Backbone as CSV, one residue per row, in Angstrom:
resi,resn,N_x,N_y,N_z,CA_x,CA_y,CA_z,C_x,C_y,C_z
1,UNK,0.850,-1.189,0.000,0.000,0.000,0.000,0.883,1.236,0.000
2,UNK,0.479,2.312,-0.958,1.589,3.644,-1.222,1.633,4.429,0.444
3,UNK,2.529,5.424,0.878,2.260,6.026,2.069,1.761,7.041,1.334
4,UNK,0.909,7.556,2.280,0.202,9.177,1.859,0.919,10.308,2.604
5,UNK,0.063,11.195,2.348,0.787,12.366,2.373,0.485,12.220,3.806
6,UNK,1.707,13.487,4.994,1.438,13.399,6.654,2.005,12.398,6.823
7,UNK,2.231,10.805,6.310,3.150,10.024,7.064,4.698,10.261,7.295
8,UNK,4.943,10.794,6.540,6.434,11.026,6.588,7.315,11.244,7.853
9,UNK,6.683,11.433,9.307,7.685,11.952,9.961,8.871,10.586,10.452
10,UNK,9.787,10.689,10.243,10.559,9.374,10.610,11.028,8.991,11.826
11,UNK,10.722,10.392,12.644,10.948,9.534,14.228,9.631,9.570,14.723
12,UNK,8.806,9.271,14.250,7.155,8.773,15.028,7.081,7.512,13.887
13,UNK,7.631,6.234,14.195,6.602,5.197,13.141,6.753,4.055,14.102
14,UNK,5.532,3.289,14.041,5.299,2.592,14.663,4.425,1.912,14.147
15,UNK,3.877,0.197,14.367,2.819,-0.371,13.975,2.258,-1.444,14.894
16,UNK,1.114,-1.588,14.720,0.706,-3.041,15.521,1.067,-4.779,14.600
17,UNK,1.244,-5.210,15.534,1.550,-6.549,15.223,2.999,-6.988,15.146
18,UNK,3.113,-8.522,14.960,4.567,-9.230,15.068,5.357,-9.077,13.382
19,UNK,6.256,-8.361,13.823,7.228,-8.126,12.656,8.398,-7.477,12.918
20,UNK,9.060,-6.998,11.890,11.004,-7.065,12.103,11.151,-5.411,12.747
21,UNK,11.749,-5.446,13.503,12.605,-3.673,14.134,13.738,-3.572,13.458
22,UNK,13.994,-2.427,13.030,14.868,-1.852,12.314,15.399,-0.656,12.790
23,UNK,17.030,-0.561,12.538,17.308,0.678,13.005,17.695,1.774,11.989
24,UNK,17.715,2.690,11.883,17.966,3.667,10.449,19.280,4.757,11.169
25,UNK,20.134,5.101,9.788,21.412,6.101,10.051,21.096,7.025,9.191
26,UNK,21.038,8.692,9.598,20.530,9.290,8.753,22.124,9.986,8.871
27,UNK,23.040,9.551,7.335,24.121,10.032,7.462,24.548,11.746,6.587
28,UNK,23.750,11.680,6.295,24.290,13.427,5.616,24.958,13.463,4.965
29,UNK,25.990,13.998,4.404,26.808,14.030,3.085,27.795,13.753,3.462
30,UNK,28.371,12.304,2.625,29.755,11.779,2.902,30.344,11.082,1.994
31,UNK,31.844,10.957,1.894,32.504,10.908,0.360,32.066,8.960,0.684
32,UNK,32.308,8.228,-0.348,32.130,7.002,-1.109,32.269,6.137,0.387
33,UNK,33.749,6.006,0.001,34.746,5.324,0.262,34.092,4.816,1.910
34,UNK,34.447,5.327,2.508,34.124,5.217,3.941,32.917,4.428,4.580
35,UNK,32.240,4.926,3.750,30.411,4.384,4.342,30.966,2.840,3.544
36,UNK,31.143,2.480,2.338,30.965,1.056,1.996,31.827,0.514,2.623
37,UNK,33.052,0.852,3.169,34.084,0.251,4.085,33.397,-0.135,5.360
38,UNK,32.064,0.621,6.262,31.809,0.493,7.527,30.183,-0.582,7.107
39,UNK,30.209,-0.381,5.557,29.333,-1.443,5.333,29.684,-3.322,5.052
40,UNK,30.722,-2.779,4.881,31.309,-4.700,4.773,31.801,-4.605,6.122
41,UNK,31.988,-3.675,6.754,32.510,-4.445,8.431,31.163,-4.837,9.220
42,UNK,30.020,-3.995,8.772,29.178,-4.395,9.822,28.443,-5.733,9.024
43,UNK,28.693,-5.778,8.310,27.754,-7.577,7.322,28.826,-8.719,7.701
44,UNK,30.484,-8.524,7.990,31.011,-9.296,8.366,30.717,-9.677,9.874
45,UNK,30.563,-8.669,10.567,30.574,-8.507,12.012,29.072,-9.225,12.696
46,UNK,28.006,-8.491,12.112,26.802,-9.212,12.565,26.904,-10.242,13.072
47,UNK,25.637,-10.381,13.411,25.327,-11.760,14.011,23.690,-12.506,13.876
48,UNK,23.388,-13.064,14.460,21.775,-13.650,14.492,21.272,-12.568,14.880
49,UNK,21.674,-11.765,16.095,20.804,-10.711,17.208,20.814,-9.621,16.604
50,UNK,21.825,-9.464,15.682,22.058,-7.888,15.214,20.887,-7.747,14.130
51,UNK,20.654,-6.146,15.038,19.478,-5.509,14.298,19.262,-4.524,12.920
52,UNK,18.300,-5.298,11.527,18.695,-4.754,10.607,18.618,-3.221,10.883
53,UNK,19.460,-2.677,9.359,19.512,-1.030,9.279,19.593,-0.831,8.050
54,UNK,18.577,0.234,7.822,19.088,1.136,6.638,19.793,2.267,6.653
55,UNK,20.494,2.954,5.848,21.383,3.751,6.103,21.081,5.082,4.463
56,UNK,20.647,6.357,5.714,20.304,7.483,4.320,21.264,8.209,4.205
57,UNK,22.135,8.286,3.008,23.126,8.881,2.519,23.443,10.074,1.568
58,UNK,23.987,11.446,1.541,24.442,11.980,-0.191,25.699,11.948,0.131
59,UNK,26.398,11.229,-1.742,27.870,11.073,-1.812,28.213,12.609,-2.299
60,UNK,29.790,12.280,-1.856,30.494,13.385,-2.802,30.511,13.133,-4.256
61,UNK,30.323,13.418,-5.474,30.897,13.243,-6.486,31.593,11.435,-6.894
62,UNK,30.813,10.565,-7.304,32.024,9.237,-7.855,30.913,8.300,-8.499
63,UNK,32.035,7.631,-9.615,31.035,6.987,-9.935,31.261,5.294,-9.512
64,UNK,30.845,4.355,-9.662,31.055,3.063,-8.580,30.756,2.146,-9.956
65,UNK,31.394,1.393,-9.803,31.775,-0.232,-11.138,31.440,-0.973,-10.190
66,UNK,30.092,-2.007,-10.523,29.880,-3.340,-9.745,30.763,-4.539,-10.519
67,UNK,30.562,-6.034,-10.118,31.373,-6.549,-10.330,31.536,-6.984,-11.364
68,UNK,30.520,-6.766,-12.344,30.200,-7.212,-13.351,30.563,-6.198,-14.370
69,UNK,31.535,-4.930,-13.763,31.233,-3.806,-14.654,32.319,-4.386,-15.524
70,UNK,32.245,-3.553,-17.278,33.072,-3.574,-17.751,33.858,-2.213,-18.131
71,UNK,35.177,-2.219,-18.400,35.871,-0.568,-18.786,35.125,0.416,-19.531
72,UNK,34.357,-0.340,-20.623,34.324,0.471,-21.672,32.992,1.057,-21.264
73,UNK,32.087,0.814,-20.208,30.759,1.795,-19.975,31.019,3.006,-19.226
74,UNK,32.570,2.868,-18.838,32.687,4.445,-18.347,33.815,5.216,-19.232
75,UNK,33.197,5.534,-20.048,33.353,6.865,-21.159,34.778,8.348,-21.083
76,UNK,34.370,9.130,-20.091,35.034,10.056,-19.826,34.917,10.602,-18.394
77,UNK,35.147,9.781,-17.189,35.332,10.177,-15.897,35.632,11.574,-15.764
78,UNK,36.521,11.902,-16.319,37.236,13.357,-16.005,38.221,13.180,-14.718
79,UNK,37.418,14.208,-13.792,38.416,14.451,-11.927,37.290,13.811,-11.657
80,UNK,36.277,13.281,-11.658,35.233,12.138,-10.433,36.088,10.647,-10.519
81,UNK,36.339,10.502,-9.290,36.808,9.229,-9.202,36.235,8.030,-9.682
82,UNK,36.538,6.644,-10.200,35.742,5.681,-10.450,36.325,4.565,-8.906
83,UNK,35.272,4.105,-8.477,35.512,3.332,-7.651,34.809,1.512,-7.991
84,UNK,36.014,0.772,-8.084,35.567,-0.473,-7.951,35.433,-1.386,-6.807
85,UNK,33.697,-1.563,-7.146,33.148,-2.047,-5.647,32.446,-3.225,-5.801
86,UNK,31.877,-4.256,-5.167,31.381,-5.369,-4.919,30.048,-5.504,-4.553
87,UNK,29.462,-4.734,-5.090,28.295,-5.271,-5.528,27.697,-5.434,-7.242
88,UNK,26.495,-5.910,-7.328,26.028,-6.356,-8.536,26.047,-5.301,-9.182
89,UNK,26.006,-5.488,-10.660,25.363,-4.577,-11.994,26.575,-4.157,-12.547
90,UNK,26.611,-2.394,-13.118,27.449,-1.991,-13.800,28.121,-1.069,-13.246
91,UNK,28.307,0.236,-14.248,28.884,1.228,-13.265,27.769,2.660,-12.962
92,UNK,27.543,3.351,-12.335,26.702,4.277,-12.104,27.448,5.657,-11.359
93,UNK,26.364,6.388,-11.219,26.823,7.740,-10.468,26.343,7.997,-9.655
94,UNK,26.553,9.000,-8.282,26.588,9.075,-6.756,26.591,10.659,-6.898
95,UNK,26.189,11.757,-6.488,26.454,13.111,-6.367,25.515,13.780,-5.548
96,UNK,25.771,14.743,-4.962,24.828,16.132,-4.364,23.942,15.528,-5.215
97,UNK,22.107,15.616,-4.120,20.758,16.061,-4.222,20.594,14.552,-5.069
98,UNK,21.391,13.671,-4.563,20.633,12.033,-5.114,20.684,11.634,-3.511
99,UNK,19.378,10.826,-3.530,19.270,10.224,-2.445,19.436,8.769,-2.532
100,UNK,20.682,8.241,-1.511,21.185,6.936,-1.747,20.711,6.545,-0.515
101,UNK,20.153,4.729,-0.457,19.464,4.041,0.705,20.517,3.124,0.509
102,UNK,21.339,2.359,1.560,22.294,1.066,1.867,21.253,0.079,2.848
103,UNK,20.908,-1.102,2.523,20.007,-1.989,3.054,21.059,-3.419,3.427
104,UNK,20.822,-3.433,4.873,22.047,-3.994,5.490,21.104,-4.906,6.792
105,UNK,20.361,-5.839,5.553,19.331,-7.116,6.102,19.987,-8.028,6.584
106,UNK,19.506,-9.018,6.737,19.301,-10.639,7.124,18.523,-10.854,6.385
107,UNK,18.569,-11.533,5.296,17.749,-12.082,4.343,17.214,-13.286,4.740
108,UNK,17.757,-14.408,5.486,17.563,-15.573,6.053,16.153,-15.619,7.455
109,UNK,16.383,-13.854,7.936,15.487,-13.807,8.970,14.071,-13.008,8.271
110,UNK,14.784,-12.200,7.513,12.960,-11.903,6.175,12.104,-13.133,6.258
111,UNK,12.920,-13.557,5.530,11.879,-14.581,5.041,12.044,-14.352,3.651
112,UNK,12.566,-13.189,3.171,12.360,-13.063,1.483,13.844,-13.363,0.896
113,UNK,13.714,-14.140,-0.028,14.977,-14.060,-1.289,15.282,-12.947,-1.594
114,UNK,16.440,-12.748,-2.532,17.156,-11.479,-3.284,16.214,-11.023,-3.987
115,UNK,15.182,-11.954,-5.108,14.175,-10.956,-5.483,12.917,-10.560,-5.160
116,UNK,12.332,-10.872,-4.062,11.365,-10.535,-3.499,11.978,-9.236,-3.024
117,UNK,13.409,-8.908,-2.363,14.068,-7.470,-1.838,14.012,-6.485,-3.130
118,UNK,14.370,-6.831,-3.790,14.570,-6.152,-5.104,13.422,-5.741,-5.810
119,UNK,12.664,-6.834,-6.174,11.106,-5.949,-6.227,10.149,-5.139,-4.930
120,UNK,10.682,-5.648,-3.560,10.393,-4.345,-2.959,10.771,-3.489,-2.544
121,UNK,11.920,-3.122,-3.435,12.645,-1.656,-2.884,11.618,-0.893,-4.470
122,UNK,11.741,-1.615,-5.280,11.554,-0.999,-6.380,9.967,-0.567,-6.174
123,UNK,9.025,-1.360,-5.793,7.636,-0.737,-5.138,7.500,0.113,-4.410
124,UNK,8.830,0.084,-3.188,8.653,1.456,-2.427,8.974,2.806,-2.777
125,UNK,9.912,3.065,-3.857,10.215,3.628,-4.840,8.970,4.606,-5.759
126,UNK,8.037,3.668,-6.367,6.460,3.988,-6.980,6.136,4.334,-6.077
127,UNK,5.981,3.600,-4.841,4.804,4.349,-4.142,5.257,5.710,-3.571
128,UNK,6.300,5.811,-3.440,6.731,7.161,-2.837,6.225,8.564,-4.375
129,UNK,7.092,8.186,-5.354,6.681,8.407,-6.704,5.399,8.872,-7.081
130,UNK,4.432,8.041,-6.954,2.598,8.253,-6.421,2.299,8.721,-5.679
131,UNK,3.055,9.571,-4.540,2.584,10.423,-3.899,2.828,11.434,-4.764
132,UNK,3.471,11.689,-5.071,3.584,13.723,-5.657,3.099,13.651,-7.216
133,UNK,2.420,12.562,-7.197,1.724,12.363,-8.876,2.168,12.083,-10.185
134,UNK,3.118,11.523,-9.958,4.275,10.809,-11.193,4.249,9.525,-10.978
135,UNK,3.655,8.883,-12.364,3.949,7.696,-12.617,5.065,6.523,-13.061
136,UNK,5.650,5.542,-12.747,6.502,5.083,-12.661,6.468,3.333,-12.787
137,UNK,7.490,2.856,-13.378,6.930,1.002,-13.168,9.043,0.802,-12.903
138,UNK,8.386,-0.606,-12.839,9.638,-1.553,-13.049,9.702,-2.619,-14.102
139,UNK,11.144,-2.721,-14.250,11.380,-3.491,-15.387,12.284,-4.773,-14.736
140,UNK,11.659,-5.597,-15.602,12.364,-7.334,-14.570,13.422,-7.632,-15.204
141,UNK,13.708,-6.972,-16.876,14.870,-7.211,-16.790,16.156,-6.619,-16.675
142,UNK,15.510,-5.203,-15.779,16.706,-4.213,-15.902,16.139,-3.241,-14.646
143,UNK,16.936,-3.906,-13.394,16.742,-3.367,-12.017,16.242,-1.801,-11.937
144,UNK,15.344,-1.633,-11.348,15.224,-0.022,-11.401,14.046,0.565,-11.501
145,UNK,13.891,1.665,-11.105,12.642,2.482,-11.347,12.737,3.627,-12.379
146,UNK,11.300,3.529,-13.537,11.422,4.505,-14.544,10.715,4.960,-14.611
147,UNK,10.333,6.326,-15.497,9.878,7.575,-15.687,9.504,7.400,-17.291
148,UNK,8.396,6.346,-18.058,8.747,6.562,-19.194,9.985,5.098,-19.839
149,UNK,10.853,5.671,-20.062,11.881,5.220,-20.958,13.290,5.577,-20.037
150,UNK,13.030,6.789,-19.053,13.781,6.907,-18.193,14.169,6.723,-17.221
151,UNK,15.262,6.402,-16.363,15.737,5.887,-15.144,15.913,6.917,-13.957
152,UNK,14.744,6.931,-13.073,14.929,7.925,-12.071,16.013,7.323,-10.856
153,UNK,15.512,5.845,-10.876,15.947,5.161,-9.654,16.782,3.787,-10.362
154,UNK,18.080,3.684,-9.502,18.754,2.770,-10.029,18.844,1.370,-8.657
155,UNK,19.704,0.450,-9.349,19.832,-0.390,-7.597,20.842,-1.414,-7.629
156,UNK,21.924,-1.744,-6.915,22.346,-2.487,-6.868,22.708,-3.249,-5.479
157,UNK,23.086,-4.587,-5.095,22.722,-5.235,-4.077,23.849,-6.084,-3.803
158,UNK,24.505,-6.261,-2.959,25.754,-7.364,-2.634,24.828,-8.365,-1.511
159,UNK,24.626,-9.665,-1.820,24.064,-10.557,-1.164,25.188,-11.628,-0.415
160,UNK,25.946,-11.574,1.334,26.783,-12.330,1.089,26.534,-13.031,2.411
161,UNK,26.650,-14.426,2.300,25.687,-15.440,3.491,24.489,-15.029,3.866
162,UNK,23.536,-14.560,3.369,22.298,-14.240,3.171,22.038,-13.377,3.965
163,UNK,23.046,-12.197,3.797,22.930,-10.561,4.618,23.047,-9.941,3.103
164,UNK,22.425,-8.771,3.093,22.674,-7.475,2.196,23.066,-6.574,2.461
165,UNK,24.228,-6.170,1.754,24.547,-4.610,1.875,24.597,-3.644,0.284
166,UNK,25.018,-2.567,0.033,24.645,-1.667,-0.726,23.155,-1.484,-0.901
167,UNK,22.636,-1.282,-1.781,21.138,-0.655,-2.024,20.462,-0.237,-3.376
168,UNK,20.280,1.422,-2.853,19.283,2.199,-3.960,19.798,3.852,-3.766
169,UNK,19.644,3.858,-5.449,19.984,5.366,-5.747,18.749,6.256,-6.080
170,UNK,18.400,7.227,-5.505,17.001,7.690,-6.118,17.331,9.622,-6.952
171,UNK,17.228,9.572,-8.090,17.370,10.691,-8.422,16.255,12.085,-8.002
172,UNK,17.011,12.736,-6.967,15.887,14.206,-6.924,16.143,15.124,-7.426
173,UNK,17.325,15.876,-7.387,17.539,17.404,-7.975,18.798,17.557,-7.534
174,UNK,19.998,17.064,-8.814,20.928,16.953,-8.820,21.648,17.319,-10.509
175,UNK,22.807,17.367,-10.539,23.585,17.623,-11.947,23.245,16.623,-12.346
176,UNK,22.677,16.370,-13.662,23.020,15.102,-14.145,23.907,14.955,-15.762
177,UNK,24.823,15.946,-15.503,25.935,16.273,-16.485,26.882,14.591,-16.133
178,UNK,26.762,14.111,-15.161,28.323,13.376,-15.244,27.464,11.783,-15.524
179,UNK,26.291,11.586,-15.706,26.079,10.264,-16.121,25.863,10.212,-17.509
180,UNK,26.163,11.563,-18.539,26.552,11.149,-19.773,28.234,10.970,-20.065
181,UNK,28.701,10.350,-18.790,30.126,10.576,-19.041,30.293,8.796,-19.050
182,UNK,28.965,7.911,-18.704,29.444,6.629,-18.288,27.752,6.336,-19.341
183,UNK,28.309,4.862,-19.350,26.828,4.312,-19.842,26.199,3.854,-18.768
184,UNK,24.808,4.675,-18.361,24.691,4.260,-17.218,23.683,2.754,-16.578
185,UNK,24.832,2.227,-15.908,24.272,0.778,-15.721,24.406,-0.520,-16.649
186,UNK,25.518,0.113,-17.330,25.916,-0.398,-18.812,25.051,-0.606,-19.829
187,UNK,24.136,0.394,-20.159,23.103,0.374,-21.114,23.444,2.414,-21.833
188,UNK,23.970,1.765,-23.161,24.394,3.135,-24.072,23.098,3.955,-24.366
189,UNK,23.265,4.998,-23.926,22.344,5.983,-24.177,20.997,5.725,-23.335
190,UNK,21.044,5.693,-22.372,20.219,5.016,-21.250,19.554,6.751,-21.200
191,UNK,18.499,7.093,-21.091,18.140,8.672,-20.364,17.862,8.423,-19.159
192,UNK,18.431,9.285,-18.116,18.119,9.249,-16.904,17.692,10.624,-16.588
193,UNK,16.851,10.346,-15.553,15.991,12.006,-15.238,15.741,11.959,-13.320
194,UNK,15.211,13.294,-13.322,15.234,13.166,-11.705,13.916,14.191,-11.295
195,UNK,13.471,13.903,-9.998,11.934,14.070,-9.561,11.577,15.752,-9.857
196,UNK,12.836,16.465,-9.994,12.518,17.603,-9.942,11.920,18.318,-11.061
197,UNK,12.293,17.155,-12.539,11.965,17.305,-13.500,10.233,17.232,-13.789
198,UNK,9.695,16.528,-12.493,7.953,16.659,-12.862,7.531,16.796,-11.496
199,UNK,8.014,17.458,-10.589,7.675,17.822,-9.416,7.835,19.453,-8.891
200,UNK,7.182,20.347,-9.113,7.934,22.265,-8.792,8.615,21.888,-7.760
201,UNK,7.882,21.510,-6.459,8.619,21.955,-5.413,8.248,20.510,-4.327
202,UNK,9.692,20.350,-3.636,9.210,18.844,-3.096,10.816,19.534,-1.825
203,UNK,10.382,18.723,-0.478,11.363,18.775,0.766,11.983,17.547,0.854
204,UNK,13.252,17.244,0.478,14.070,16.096,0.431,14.201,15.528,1.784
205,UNK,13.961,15.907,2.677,13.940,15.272,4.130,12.327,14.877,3.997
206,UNK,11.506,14.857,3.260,10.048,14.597,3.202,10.131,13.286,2.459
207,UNK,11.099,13.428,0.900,11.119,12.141,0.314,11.592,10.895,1.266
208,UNK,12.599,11.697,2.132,13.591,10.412,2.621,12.312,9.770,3.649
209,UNK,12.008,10.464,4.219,10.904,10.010,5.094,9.450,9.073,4.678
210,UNK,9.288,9.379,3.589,8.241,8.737,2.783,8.930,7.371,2.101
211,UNK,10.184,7.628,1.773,10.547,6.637,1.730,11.315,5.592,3.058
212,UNK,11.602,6.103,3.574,11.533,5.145,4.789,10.358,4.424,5.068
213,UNK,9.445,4.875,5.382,8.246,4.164,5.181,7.673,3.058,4.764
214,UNK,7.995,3.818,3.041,7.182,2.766,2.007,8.346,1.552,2.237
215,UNK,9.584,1.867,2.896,10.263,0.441,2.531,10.233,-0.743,3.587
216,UNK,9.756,0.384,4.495,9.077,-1.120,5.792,7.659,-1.326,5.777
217,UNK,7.574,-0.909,4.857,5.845,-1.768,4.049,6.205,-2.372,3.303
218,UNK,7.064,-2.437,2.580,7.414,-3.387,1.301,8.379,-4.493,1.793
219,UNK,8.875,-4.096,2.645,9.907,-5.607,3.416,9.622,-5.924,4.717
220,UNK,8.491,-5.460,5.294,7.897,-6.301,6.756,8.509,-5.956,7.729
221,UNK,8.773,-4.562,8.500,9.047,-3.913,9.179,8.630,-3.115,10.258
222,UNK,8.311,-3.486,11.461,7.214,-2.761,12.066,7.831,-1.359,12.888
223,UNK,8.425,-1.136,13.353,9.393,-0.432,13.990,10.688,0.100,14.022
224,UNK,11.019,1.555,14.339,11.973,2.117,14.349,12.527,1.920,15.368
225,UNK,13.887,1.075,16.211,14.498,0.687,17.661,15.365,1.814,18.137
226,UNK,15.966,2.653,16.550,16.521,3.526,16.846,17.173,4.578,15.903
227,UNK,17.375,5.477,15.951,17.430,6.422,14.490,19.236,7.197,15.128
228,UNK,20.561,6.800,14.412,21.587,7.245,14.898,21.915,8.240,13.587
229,UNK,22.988,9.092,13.859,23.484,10.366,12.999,24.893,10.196,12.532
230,UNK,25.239,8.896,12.309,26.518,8.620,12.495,27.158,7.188,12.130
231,UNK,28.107,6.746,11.280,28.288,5.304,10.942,28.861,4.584,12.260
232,UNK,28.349,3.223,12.002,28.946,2.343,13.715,30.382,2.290,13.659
């Protein structure tokens, strides 16, 4: 079910009934490198007890090669760094006014496989989308949320002993000069667009919040245990 408008506040959520607590990091703007480093320590580190988290992020400037990437989809980097990283897909871009989600589950304690996660990040995505009146679908054979023909929302996922880390990229109102510098997601001439393009006026601490939401409706989440400002 989409969230409506007024749900958004992210430190009031709560629900009735038996389901998963989650804790959320609302990290603010921070270069690449660091956050995916404190993300393979905490997927190594976990345990049975440890409590999932999502983690809300904006990068500095970079663009990221999954493992599958190949050289030739990144074009003309320039000074943005390319970083090769370990999770799925190709290569993509990270910058000011994109909102990036890191989903750092227990897949084994869901209950859901890799694609049951994957089609519901991509639902929570629409439904957030359907609030401010833009329509949007997914495509099964090409991860992501679109606009049309265009890619607002991208995703990629490292699945390892049935924990997840990395995530989802959501385009709001950002440059999008440097993803004609790569093919993005390794698809040539891919158009990518962002919310601001069919939205006047929208509060990015409103999206993040709406999307927090829609994504513990879409992956069985009843509770917030704790909301930190800061990587573990």
């Amino acid at each position: 079910m989409p969230v409506t408008e007024g749900e958004a506040d992210i430190m009031d959520v709560d629900a009735v009934g038996q389901a998963l607590p989650l804790n959320v990091r609302m990290l603010g703007r921070q270069a690449y490198e660091p956050v995916w480093q404190a993300m393979k320590t905490f997927t190594e580190t976990r345990d049975e007890t440890t409590v999932d988290e999502l983690w809300f992020v904006e990068h500095d400037p970079v663009f990221t090669q999954g493992q599958a990437g190949k050289a030739e989809h990144v074009l003309n980097p320039g000074t943005i760094p390319v970083v090769q990283v370990d999770r799925g897909g190709q290569v993509t871009y990270h910058g000011p006014g994109q909102l990036v989600v890191y989903l750092l589950l227990d897949v084994k304690r869901s209950q859901k496989g890799p694609r049951a996660i994957v089609s519901g990040i991509e639902q929570a995505i629409i439904n957030v989308l359907q609030t401010y009146g833009v329509e949007s679908c997914a495509r099964p054979e090409a991860p992501g949320v679109y606009i049309r023909n265009a890619k607002i929302a991208a995703l990629g996922l490292r699945f390892r002993k049935q924990r997840s880390y990395h995530g989802l990229s959501f385009n709001l109102d950002m440059d999008l000069e440097p993803f004609s510098r790569i093919n993005p997601c390794g698809y040539e001439g891919l158009e990518v667009t962002q919310l601001i393009d069919y939205v006047e006026y929208f509060d990015k601490q409103d999206v993040a919040g709406k999307l927090l939401l829609s994504l513990m409706e879409e992956l069985g989440y009843c509770r917030i245990e704790k909301t930190d400002q800061g990587l573990p």
